[in-house]
Structures are given as structure tokens and as C-alpha cells.
XYZ file of N, CA and C in Angstrom:
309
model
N 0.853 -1.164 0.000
C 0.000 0.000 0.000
C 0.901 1.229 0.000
N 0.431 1.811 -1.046
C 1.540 3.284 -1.096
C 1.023 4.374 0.223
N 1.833 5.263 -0.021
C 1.910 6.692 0.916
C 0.913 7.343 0.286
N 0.729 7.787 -0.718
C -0.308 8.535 -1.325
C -1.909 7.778 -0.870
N -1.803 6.983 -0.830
C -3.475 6.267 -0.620
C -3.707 6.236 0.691
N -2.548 6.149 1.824
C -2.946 6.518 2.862
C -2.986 7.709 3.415
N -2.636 8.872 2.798
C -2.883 9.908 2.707
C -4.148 10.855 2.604
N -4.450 10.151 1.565
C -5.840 10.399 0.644
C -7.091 10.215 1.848
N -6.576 8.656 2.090
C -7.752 8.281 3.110
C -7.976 9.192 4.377
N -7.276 9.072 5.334
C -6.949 9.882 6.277
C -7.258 11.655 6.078
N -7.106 12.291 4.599
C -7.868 13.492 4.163
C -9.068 13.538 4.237
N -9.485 12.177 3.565
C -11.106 12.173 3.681
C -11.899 11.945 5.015
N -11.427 11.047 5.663
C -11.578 10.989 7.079
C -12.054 12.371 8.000
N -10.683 13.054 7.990
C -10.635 14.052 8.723
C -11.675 15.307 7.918
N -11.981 15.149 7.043
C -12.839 16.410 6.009
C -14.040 16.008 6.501
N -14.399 14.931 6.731
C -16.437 14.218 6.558
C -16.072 14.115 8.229
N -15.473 13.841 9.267
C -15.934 13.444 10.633
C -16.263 14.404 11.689
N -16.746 15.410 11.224
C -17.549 16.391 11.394
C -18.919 16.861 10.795
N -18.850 15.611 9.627
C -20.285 15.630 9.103
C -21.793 15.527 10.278
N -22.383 15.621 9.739
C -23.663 14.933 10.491
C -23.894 13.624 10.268
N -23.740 13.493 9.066
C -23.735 11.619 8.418
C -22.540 11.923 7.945
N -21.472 11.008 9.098
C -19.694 11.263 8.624
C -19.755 10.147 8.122
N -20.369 8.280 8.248
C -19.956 7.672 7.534
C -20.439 7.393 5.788
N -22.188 7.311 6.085
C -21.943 7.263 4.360
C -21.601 8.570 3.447
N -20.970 9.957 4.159
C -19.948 10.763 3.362
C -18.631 10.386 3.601
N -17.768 9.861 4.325
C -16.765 9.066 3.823
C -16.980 7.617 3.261
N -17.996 6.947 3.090
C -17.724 5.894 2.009
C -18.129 6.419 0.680
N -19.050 7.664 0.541
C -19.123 8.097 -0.836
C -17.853 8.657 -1.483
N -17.023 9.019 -0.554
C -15.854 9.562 -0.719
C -14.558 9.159 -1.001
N -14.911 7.920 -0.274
C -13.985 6.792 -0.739
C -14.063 6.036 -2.264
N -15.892 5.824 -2.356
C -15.982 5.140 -3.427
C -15.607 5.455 -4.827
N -15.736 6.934 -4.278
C -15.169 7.892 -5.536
C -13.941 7.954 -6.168
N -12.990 7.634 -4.774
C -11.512 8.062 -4.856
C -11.473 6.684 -5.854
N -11.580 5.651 -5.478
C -11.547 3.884 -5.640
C -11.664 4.264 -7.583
N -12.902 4.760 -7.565
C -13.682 4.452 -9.274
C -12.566 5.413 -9.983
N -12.060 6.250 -9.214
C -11.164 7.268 -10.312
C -9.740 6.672 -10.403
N -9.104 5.464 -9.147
C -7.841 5.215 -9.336
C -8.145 4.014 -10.075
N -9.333 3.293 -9.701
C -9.175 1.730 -10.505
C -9.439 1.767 -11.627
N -8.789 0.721 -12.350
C -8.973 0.508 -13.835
C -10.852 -0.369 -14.070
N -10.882 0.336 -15.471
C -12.677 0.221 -15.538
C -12.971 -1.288 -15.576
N -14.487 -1.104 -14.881
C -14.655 -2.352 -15.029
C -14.317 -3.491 -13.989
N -13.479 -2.809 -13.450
C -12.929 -4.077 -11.767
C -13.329 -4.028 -10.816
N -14.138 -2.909 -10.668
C -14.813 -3.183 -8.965
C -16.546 -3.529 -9.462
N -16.976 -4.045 -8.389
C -18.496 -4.685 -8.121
C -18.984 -3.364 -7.176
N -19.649 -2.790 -7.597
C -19.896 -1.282 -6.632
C -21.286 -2.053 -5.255
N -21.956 -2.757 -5.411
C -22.890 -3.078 -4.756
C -22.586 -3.982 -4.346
N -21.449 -4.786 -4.031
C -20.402 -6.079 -3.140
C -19.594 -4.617 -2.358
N -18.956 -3.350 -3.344
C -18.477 -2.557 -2.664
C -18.962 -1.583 -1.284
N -20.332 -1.790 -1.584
C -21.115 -0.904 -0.394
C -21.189 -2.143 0.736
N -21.456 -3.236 0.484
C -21.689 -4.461 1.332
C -20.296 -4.376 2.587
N -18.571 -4.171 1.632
C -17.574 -4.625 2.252
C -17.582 -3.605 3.047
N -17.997 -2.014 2.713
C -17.638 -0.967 3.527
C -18.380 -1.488 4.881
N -20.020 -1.566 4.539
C -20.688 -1.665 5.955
C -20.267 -2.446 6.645
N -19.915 -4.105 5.965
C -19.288 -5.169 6.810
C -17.911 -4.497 7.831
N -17.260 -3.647 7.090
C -16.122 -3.312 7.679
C -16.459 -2.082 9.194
N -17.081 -1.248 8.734
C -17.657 -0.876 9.601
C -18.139 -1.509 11.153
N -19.391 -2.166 10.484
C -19.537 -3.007 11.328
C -19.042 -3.627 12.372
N -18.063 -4.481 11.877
C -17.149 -5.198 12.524
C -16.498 -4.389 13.409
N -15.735 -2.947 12.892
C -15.273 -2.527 13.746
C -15.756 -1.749 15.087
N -16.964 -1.504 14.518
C -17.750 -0.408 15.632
C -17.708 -1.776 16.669
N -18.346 -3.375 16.041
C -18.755 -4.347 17.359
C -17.534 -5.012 18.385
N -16.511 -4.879 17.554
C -15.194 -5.305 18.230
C -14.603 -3.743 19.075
N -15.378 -2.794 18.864
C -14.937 -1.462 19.710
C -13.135 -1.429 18.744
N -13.243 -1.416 17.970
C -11.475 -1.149 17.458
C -11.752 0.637 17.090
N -10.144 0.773 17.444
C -9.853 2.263 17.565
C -10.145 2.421 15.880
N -10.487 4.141 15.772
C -10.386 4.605 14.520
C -9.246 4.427 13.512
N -7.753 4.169 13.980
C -6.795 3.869 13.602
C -7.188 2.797 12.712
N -7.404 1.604 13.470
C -7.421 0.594 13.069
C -8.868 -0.125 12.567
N -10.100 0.904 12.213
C -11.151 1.291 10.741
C -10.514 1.409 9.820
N -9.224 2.651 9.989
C -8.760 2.825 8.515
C -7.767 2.431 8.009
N -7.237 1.377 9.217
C -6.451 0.442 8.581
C -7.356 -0.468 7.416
N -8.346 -0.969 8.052
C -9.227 -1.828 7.318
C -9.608 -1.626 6.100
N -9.794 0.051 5.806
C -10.328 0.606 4.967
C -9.532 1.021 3.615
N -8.072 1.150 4.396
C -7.297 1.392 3.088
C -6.722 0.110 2.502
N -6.713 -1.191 3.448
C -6.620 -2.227 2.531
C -7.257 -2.742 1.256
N -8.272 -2.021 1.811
C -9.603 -3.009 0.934
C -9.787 -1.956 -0.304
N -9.257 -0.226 0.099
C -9.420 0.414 -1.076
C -8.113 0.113 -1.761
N -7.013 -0.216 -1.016
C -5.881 -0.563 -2.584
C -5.658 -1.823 -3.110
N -6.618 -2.784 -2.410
C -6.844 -4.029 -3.047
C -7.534 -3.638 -4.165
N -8.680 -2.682 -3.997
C -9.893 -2.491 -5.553
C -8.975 -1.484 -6.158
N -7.874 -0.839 -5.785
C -7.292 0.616 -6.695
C -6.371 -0.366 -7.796
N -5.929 -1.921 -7.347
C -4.741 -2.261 -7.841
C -6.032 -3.352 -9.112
N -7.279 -3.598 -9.005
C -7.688 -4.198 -10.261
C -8.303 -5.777 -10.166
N -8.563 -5.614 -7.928
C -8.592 -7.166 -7.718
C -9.736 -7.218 -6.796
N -10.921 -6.311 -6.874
C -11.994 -6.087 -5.811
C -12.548 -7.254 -6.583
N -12.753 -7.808 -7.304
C -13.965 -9.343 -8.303
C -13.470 -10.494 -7.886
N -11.962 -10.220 -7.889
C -11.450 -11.269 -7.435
C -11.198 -11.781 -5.486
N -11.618 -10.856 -5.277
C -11.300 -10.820 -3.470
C -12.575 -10.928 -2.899
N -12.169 -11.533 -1.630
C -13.622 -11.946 -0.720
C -13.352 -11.639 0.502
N -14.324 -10.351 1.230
C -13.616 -10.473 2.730
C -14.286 -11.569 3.641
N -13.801 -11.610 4.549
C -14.600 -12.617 5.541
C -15.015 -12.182 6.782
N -16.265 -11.586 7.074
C -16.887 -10.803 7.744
C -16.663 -10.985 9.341
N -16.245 -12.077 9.173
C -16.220 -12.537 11.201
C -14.290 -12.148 11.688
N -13.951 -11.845 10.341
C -11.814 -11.447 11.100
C -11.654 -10.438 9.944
N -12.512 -10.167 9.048
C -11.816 -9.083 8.383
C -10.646 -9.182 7.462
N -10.866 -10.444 7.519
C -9.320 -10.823 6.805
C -9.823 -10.796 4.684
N -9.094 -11.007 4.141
C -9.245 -11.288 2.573
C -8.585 -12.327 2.080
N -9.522 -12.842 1.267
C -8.646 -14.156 0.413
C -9.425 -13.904 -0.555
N -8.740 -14.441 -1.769
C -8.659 -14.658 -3.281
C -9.455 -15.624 -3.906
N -10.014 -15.610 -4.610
C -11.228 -16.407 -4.985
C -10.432 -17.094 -6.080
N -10.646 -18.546 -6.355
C -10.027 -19.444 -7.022
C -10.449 -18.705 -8.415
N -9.828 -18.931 -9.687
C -10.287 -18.846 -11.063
C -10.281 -20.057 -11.514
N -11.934 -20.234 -12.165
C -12.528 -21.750 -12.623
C -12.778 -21.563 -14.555
């Protein structure tokens, strides 16, 4: 994961968490950043709203620090920035990602 993408994230973060609705204006914000770095055609935008909330989720129920939301968050956006969101599956109970076989 480059410097620039965690950058980016952490901009957006800090711009929307003063919103009134800070999260779905930072996942619109994100989703945006995602569709303009990824190459066309590679992300699933409605699996993409699913992973944000899952991620969310998870973190609000495990109480994990904000740090470590956007740890979560910039993985999963430079997994879809690099051309591999179709191919990736998170797993909602650890947050973790694995790679979906090609058949």
C-alpha cells in the first residue's frame, strides 16, 4: 500500500468526521476516490457498499480504535485501486481477505 493512498484516506476521514452523516460521506468519498484510481470495469460497486458496511460493522462491534477502521479501509481500497476487488472476498467474522479461485 503506497503513501499517497494513505494519505488520501486519512484526508477524507478528517474532512467528513464532522459531518452529520460522517460515515456514508466518507464511504461516498472513498468510493469515488476507488472508481477514479481503478482501472474500468474491476470493482463490483454493490459487493463494494456491502464490504464498507461489513467493515464498519465489525469494527464499531469489536470497539477497534479509529486507527485501526482505517487500517481496514485502506486495505480493501488498494486491493480495488490495484484491479482485484472481483477477485477478493472479505470474511466478515476477522476481516481478513482471500482470493477467490479462477474456474
Amino acid at each position: 500500500m503506497d503513501q499517497r493512498t494513505i494519505r488520501d484516506i486519512k484526508q477524507m476521514y478528517r474532512s467528513t468526521k464532522k459531518e452529520k452523516a460522517f460515515r456514508p460521506m466518507f464511504e461516498r468519498k472513498l468510493a469515488s476516490y476507488i472508481q477514479r484510481r481503478a482501472p474500468k470495469n474491476s470493482v463490483n460497486w454493490h459487493k463494494l457498499r456491502y464490504e464498507f458496511r461489513t467493515i464498519y460493522r465489525k469494527c464499531r462491534d469489536k470497539q477497534y480504535s479509529v486507527k485501526k477502521y482505517l487500517q481496514h479501509m485502506a486495505t480493501f481500497a488498494d486491493i480495488a485501486i490495484q484491479g482485484h476487488h472481483k477477485k477478493v472476498e472479505i470474511d466478515p467474522s476477522s476481516l481478513s481477505y482471500r482470493y477467490l479461485s479462477e474456474q
